[in-house]
Short mmCIF file of N, CA and C and ligand atoms in Angstrom, two decimals:
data_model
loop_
_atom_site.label_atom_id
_atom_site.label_comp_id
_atom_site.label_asym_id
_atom_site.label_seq_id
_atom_site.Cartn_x
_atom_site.Cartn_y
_atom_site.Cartn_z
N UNK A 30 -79.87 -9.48 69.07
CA UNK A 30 -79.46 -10.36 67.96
C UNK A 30 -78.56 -9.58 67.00
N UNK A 31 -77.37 -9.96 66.56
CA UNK A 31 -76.69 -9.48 65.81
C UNK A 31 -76.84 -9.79 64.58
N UNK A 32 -76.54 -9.08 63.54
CA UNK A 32 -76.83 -9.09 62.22
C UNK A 32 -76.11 -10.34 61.04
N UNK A 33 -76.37 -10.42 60.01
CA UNK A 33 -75.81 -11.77 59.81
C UNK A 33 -74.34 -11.41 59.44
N UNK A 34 -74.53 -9.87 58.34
CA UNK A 34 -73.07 -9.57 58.26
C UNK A 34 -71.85 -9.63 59.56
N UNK A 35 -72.66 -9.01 60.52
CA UNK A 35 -71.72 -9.16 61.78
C UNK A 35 -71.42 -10.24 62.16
N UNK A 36 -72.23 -11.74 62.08
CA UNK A 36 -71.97 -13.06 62.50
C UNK A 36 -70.98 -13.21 61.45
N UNK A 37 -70.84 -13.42 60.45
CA UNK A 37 -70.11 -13.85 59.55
C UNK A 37 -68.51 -12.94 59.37
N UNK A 38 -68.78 -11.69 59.56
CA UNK A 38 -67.18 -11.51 60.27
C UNK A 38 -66.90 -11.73 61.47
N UNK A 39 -67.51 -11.97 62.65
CA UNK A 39 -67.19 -12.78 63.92
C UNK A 39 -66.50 -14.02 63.88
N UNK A 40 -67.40 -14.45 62.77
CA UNK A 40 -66.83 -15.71 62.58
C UNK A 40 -65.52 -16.00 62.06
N UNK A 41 -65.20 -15.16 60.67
CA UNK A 41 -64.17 -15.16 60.60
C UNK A 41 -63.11 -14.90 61.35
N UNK A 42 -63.56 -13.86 62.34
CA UNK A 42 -62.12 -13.53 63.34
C UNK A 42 -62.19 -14.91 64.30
N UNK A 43 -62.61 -15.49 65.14
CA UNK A 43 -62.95 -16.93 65.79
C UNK A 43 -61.84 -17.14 65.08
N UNK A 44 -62.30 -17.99 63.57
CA UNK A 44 -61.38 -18.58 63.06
C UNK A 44 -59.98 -18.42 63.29
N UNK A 45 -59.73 -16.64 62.71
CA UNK A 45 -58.37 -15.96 62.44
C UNK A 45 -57.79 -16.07 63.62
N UNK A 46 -58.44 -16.03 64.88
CA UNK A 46 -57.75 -16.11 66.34
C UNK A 46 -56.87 -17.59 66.74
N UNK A 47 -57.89 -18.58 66.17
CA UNK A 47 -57.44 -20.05 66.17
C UNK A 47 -56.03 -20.08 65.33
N UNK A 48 -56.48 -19.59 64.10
CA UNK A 48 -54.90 -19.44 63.25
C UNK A 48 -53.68 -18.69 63.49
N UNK A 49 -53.95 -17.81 64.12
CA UNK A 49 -52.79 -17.31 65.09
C UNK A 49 -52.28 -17.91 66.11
N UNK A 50 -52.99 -18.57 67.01
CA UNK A 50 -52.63 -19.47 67.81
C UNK A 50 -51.65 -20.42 66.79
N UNK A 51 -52.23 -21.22 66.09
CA UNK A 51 -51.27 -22.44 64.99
C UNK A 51 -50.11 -21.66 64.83
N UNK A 52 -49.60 -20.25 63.97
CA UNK A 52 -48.82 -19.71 63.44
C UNK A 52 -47.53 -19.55 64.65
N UNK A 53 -48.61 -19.33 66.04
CA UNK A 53 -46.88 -18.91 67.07
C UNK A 53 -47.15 -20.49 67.72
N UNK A 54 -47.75 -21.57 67.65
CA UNK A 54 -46.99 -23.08 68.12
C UNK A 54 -45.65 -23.06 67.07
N UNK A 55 -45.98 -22.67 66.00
CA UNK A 55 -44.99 -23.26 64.58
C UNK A 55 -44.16 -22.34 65.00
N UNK A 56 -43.90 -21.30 65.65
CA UNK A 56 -42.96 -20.93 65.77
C UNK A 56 -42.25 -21.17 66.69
N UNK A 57 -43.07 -21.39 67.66
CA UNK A 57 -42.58 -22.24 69.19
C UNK A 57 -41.45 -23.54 68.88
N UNK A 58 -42.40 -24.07 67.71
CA UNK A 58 -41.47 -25.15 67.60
C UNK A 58 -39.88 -25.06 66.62
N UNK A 59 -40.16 -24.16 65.80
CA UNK A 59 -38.57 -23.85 65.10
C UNK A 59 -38.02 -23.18 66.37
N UNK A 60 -38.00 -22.66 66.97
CA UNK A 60 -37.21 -22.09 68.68
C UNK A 60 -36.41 -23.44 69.15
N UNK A 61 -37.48 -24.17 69.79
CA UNK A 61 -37.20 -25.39 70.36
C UNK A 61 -36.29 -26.01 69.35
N UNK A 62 -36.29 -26.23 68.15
CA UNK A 62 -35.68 -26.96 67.16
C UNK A 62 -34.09 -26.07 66.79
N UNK A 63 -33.99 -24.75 67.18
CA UNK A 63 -32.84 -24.21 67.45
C UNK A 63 -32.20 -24.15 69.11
N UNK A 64 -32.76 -25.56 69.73
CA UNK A 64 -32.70 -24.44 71.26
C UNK A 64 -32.50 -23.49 72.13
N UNK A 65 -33.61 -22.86 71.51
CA UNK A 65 -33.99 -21.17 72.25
C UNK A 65 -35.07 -21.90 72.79
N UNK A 66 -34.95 -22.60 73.82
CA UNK A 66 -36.34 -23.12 74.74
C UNK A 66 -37.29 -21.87 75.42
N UNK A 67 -36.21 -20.73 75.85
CA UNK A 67 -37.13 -19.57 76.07
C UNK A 67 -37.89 -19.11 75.21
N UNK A 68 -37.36 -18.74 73.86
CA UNK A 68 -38.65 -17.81 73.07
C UNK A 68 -39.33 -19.17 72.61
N UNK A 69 -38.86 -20.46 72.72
CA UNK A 69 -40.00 -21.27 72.20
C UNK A 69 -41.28 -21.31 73.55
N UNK A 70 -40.70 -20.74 74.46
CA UNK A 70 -41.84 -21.07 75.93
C UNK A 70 -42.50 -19.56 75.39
N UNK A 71 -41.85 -18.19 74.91
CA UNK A 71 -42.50 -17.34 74.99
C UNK A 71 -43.59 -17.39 74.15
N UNK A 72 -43.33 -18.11 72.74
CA UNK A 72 -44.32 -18.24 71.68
C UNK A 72 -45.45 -19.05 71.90
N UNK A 73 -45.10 -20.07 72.95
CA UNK A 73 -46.10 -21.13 73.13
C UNK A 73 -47.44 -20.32 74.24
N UNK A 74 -46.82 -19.31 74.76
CA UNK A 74 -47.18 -18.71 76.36
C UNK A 74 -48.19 -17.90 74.69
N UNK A 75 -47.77 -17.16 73.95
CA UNK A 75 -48.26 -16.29 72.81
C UNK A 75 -49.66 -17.09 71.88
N UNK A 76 -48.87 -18.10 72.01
CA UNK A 76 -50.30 -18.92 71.43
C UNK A 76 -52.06 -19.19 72.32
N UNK A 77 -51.15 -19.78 73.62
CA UNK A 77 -52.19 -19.32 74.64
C UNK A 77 -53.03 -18.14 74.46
N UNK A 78 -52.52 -17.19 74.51
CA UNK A 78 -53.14 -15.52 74.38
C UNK A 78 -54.06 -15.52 73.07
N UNK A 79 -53.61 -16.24 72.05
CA UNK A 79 -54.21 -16.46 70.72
C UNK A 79 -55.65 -17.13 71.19
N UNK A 80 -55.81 -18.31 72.02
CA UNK A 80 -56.66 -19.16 72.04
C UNK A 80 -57.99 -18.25 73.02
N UNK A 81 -57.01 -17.56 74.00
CA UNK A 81 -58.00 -17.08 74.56
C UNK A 81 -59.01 -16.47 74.20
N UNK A 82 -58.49 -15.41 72.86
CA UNK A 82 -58.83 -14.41 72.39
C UNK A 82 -60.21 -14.99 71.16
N UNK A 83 -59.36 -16.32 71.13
CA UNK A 83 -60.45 -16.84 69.74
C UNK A 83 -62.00 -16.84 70.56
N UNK A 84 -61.56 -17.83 72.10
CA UNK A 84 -62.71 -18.21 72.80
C UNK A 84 -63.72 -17.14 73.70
N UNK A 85 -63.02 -16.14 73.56
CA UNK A 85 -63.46 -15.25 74.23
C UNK A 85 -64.57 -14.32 72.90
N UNK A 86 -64.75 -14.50 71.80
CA UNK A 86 -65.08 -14.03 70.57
C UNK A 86 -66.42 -15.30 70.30
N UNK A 87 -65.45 -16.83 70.56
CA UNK A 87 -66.59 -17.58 70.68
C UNK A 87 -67.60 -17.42 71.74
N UNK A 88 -67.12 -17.32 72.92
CA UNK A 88 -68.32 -17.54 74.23
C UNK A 88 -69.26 -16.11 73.73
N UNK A 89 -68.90 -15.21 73.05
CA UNK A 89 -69.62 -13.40 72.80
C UNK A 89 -70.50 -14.26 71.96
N UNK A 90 -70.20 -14.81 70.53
CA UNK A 90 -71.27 -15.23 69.54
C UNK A 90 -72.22 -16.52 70.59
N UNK A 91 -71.46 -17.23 70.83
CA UNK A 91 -72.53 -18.11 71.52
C UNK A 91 -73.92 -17.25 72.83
N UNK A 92 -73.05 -16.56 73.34
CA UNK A 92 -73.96 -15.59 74.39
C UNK A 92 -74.99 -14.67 73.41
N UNK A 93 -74.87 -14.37 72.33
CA UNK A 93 -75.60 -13.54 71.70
C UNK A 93 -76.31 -14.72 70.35
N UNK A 94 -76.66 -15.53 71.04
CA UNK A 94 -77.54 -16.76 70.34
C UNK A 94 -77.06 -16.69 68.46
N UNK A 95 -75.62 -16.51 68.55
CA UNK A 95 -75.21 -16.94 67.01
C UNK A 95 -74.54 -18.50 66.60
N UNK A 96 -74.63 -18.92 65.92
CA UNK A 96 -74.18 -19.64 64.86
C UNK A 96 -72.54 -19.70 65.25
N UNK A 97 -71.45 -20.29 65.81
CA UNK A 97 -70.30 -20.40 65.28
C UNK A 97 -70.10 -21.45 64.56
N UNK A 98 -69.31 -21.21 63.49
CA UNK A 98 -68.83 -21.85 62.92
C UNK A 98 -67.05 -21.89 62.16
N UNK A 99 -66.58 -23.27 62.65
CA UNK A 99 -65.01 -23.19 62.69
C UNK A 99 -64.49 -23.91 61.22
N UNK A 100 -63.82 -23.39 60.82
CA UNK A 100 -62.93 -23.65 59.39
C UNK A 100 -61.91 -24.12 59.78
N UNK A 101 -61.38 -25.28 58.29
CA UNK A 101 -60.01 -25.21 58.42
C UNK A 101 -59.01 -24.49 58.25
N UNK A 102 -57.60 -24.46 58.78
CA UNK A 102 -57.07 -23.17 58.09
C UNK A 102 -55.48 -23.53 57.29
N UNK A 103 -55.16 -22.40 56.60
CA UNK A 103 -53.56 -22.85 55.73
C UNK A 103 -53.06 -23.20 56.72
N UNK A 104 -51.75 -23.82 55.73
CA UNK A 104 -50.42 -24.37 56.60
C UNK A 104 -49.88 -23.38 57.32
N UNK A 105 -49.26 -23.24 58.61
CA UNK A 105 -48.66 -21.85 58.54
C UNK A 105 -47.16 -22.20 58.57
N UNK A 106 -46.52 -21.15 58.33
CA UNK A 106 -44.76 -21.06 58.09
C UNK A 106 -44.37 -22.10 59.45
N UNK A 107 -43.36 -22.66 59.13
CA UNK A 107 -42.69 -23.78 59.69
C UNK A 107 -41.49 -23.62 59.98
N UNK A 108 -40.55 -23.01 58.96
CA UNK A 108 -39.50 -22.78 59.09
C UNK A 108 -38.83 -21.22 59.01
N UNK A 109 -37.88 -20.34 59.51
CA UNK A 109 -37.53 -19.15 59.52
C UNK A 109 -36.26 -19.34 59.22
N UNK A 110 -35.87 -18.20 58.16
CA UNK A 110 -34.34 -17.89 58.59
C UNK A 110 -33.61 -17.43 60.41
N UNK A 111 -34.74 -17.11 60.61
CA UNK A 111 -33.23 -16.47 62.10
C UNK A 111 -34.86 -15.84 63.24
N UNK A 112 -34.27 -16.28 64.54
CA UNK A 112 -35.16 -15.53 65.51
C UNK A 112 -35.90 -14.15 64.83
N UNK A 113 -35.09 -13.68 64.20
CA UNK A 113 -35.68 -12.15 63.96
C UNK A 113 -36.56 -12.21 63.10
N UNK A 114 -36.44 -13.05 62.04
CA UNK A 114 -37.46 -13.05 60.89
C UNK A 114 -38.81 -13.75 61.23
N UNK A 115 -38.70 -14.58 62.24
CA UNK A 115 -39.97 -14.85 62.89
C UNK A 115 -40.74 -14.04 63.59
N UNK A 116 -39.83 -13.11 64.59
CA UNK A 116 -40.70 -11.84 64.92
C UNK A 116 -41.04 -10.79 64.24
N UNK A 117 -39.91 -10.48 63.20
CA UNK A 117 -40.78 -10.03 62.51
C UNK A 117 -42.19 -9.94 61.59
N UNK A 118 -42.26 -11.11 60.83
CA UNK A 118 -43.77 -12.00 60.50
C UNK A 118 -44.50 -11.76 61.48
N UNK A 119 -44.46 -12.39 62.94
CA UNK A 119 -45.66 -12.21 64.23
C UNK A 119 -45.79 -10.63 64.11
N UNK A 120 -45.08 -9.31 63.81
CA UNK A 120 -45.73 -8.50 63.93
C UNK A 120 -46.37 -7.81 62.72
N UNK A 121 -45.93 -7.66 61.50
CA UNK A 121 -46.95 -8.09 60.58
C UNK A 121 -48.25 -8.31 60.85
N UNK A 122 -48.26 -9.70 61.29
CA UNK A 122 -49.34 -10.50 61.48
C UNK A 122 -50.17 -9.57 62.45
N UNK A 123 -49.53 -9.09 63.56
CA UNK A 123 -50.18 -8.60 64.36
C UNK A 123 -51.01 -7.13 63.75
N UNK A 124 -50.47 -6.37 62.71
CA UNK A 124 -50.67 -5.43 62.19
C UNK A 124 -52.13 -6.10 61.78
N UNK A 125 -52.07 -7.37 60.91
CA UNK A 125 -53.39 -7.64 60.37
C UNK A 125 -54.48 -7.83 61.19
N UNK A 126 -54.04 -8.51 62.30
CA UNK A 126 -55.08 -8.23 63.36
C UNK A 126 -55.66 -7.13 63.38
N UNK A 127 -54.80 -6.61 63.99
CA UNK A 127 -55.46 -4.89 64.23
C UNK A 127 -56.51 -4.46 63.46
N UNK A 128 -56.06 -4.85 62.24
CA UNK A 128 -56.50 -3.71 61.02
C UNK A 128 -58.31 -4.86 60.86
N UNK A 129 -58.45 -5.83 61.30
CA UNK A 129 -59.49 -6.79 61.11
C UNK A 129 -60.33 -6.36 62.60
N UNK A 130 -59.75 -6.42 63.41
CA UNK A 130 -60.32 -5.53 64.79
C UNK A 130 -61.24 -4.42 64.44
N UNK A 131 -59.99 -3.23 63.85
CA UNK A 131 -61.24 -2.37 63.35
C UNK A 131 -61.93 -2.27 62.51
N UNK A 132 -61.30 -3.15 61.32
CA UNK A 132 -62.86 -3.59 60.13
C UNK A 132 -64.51 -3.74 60.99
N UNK A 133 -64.37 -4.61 61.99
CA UNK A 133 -65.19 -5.00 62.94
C UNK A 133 -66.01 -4.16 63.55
N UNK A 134 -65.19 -3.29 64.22
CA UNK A 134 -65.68 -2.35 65.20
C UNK A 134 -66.25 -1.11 64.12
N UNK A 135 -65.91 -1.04 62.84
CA UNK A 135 -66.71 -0.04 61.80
C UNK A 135 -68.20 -0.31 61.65
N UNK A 136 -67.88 -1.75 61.33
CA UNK A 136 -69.30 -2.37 60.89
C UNK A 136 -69.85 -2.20 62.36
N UNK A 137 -69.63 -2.81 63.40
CA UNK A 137 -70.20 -2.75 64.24
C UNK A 137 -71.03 -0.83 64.62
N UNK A 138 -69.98 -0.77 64.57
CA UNK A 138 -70.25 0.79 64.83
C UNK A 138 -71.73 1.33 64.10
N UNK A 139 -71.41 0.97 62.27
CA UNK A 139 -72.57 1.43 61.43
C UNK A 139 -73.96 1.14 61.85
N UNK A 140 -73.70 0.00 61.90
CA UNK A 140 -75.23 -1.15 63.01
C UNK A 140 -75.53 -0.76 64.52
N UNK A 141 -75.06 0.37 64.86
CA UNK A 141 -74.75 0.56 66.12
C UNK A 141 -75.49 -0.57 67.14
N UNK A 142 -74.73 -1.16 66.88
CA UNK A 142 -74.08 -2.62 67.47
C UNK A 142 -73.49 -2.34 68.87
N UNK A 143 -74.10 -1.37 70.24
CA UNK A 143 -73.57 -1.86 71.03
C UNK A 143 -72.38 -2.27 71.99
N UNK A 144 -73.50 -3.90 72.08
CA UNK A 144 -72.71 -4.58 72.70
C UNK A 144 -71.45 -4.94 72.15
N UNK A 145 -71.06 -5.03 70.91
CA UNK A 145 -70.24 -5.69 70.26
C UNK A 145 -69.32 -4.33 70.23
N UNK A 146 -69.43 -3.53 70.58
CA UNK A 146 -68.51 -2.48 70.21
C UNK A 146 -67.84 -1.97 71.51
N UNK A 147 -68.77 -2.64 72.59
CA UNK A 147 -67.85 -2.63 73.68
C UNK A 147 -66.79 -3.79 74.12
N UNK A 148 -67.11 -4.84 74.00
CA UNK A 148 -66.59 -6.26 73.38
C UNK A 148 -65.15 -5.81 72.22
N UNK A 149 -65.46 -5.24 71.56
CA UNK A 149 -64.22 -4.80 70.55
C UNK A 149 -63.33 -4.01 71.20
N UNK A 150 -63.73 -3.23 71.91
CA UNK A 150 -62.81 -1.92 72.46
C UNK A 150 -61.64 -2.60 73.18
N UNK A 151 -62.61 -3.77 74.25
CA UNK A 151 -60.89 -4.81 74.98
C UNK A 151 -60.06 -4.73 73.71
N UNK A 152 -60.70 -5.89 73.02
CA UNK A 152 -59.55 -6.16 71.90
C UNK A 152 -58.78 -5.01 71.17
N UNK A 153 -59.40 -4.09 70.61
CA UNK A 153 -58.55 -2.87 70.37
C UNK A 153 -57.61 -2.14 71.31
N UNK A 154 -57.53 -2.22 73.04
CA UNK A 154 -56.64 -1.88 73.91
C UNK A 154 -55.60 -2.85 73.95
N UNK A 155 -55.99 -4.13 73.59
CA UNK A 155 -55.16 -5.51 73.68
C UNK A 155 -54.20 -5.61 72.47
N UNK A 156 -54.91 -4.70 71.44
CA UNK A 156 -54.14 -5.04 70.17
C UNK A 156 -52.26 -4.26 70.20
N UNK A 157 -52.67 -2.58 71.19
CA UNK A 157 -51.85 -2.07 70.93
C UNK A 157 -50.90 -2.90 72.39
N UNK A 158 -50.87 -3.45 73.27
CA UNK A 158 -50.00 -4.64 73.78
C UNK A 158 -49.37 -5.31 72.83
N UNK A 159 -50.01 -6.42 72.28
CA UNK A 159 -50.06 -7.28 70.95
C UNK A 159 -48.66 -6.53 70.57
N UNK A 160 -49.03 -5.23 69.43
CA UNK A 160 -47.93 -5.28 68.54
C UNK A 160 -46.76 -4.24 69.35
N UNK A 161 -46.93 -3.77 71.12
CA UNK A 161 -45.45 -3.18 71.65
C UNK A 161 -44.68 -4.16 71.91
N UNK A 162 -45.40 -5.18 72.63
CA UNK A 162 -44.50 -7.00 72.59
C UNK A 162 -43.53 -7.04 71.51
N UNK A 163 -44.15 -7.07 70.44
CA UNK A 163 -43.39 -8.02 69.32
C UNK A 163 -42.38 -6.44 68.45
N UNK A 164 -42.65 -5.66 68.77
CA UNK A 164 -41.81 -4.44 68.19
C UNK A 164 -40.82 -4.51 69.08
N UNK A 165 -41.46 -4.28 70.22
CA UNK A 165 -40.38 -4.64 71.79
C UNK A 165 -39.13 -4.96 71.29
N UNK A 166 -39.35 -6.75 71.16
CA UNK A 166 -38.74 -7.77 70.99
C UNK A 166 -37.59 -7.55 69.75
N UNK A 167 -38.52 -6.91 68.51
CA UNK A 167 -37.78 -6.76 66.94
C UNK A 167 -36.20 -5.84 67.75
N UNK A 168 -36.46 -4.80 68.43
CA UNK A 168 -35.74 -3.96 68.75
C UNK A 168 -34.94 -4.75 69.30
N UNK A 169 -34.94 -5.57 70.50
CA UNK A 169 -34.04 -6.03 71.27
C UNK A 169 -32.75 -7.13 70.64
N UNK A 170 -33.77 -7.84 69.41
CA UNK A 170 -32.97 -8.82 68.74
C UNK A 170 -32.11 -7.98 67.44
N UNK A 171 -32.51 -6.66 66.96
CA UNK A 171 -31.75 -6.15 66.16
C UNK A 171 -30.47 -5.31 67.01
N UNK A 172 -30.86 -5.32 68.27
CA UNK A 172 -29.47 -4.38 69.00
C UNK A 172 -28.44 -5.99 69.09
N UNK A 173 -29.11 -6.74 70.04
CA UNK A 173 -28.35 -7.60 70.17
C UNK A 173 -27.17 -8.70 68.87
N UNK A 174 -28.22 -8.72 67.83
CA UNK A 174 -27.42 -8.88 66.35
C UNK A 174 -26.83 -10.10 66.70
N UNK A 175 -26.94 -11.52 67.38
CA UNK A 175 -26.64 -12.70 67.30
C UNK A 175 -25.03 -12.72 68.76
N UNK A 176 -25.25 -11.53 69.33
CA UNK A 176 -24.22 -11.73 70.57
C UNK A 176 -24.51 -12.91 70.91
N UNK A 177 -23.95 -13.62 71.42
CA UNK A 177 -24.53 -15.08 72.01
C UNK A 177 -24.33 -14.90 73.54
N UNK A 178 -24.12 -14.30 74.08
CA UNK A 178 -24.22 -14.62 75.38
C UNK A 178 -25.52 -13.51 75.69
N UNK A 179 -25.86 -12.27 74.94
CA UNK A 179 -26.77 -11.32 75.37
C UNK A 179 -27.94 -12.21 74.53
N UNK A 180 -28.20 -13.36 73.61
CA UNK A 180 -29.34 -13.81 72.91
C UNK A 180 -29.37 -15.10 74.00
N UNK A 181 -28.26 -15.64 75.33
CA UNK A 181 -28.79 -16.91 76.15
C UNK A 181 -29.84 -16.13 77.20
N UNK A 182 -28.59 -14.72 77.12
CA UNK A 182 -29.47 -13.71 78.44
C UNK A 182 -31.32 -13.48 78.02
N UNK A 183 -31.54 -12.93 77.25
CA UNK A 183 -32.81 -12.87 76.67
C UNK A 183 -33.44 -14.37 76.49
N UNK A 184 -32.97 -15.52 75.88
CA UNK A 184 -33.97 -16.60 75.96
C UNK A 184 -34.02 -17.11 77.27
N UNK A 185 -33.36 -16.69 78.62
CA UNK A 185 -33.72 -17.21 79.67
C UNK A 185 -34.93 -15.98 80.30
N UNK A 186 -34.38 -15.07 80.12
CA UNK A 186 -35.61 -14.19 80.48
C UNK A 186 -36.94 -14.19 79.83
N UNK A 187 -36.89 -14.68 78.41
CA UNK A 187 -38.42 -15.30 77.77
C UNK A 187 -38.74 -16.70 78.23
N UNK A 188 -38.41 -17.01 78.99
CA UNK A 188 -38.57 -18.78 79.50
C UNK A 188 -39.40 -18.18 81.07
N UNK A 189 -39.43 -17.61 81.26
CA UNK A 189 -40.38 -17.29 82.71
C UNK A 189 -41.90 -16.35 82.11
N UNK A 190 -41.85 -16.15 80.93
CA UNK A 190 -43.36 -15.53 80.54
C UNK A 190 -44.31 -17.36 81.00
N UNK A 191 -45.31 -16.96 81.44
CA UNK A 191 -46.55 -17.28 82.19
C UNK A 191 -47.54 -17.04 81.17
N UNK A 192 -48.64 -17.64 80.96
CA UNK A 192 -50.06 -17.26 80.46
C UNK A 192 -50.42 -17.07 81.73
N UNK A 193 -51.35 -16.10 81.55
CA UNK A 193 -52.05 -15.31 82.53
C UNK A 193 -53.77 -14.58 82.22
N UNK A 194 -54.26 -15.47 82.46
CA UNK A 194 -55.22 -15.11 81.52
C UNK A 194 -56.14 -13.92 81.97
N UNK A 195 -56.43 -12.90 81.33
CA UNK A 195 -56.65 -11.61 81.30
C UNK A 195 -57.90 -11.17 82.19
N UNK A 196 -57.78 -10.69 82.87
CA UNK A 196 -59.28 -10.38 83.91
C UNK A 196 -60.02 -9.50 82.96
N UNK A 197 -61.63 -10.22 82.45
CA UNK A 197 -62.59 -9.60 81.66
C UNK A 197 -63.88 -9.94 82.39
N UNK A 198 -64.69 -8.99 81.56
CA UNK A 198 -66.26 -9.42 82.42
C UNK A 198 -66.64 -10.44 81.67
N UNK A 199 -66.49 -11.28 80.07
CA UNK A 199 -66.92 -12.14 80.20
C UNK A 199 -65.71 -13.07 79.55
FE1 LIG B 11 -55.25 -12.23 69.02
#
């Protein structure tokens, strides 16, 4: 049985995972609304990864006989100045992840908590994916600088990302 402090930041990340998911649809959809159908397929493929991550946090609290419980969450950004300023925000964002990952895995740690700290460790290997993606990306769109034929080349090559959902034990 996990502790209540630990349910209650579980919970919050659940949540925070769901809201990341919302944050890259909204971005999916300003893509699409510039047609960059690729990075809008890549963001949407990104949101996926979001959902997984929420449910995979849910099925842990439900398996360890806790309480979830789901919130509503803010609006998220809708509109961007330019491809870049959207990736940039997603990695940000991704930074906050991280940094809520290991809030987690501290507490967990103090409570020596385990199970939950092996459960965290995926996500902490996943995180540093997470933010080489979106640094990746920052790099590629600041070389490229609005070329238009090297920004069709890149949104066709982000139009074949796949969700793929991650081989875990649970
Ligand atoms: Fe995530």
């Amino acid at each position: 049985m996990i502790s209540e402090k630990l349910l209650s930041e579980l919970n919050k990340q659940i949540n925070f995972e769901f809201y990341s998911a919302h944050i890259y649809l909204a971005m999916a959809a300003y893509c699409a609304s510039e047609d960059f159908n690729g990075f809008s397929n890549w963001f949407k493929v990104q949101a996926e990864e979001e959902k997984f991550h929420a449910m995979k946090f849910y099925n842990y609290v439900n398996d360890m006989n806790g309480r979830i419980v789901l919130e509503g969450m803010p609006n998220p950004q809708n509109d961007f100045k330019s491809l870049l300023e959207a990736f940039q925000i997603s990695y940000n964002h991704e930074k906050i992840v991280t940094s809520k990952i290991y809030n987690l895995t501290d507490i967990a740690t103090e409570e020596r908590e385990h199970a939950t700290i092996s459960l965290l460790k995926w996500f902490i290997d996943e995180q540093v994916e997470e933010e080489s993606n979106f640094s990746g990306l920052i790099k590629r769109l600041e070389r490229i600088n609005d070329d238009p034929t090297s920004l069709y080349l890149l949104d066709t090559e982000l139009a074949a990302r796949v969700f793929v959902p991650p081989v875990t034990t649970r």
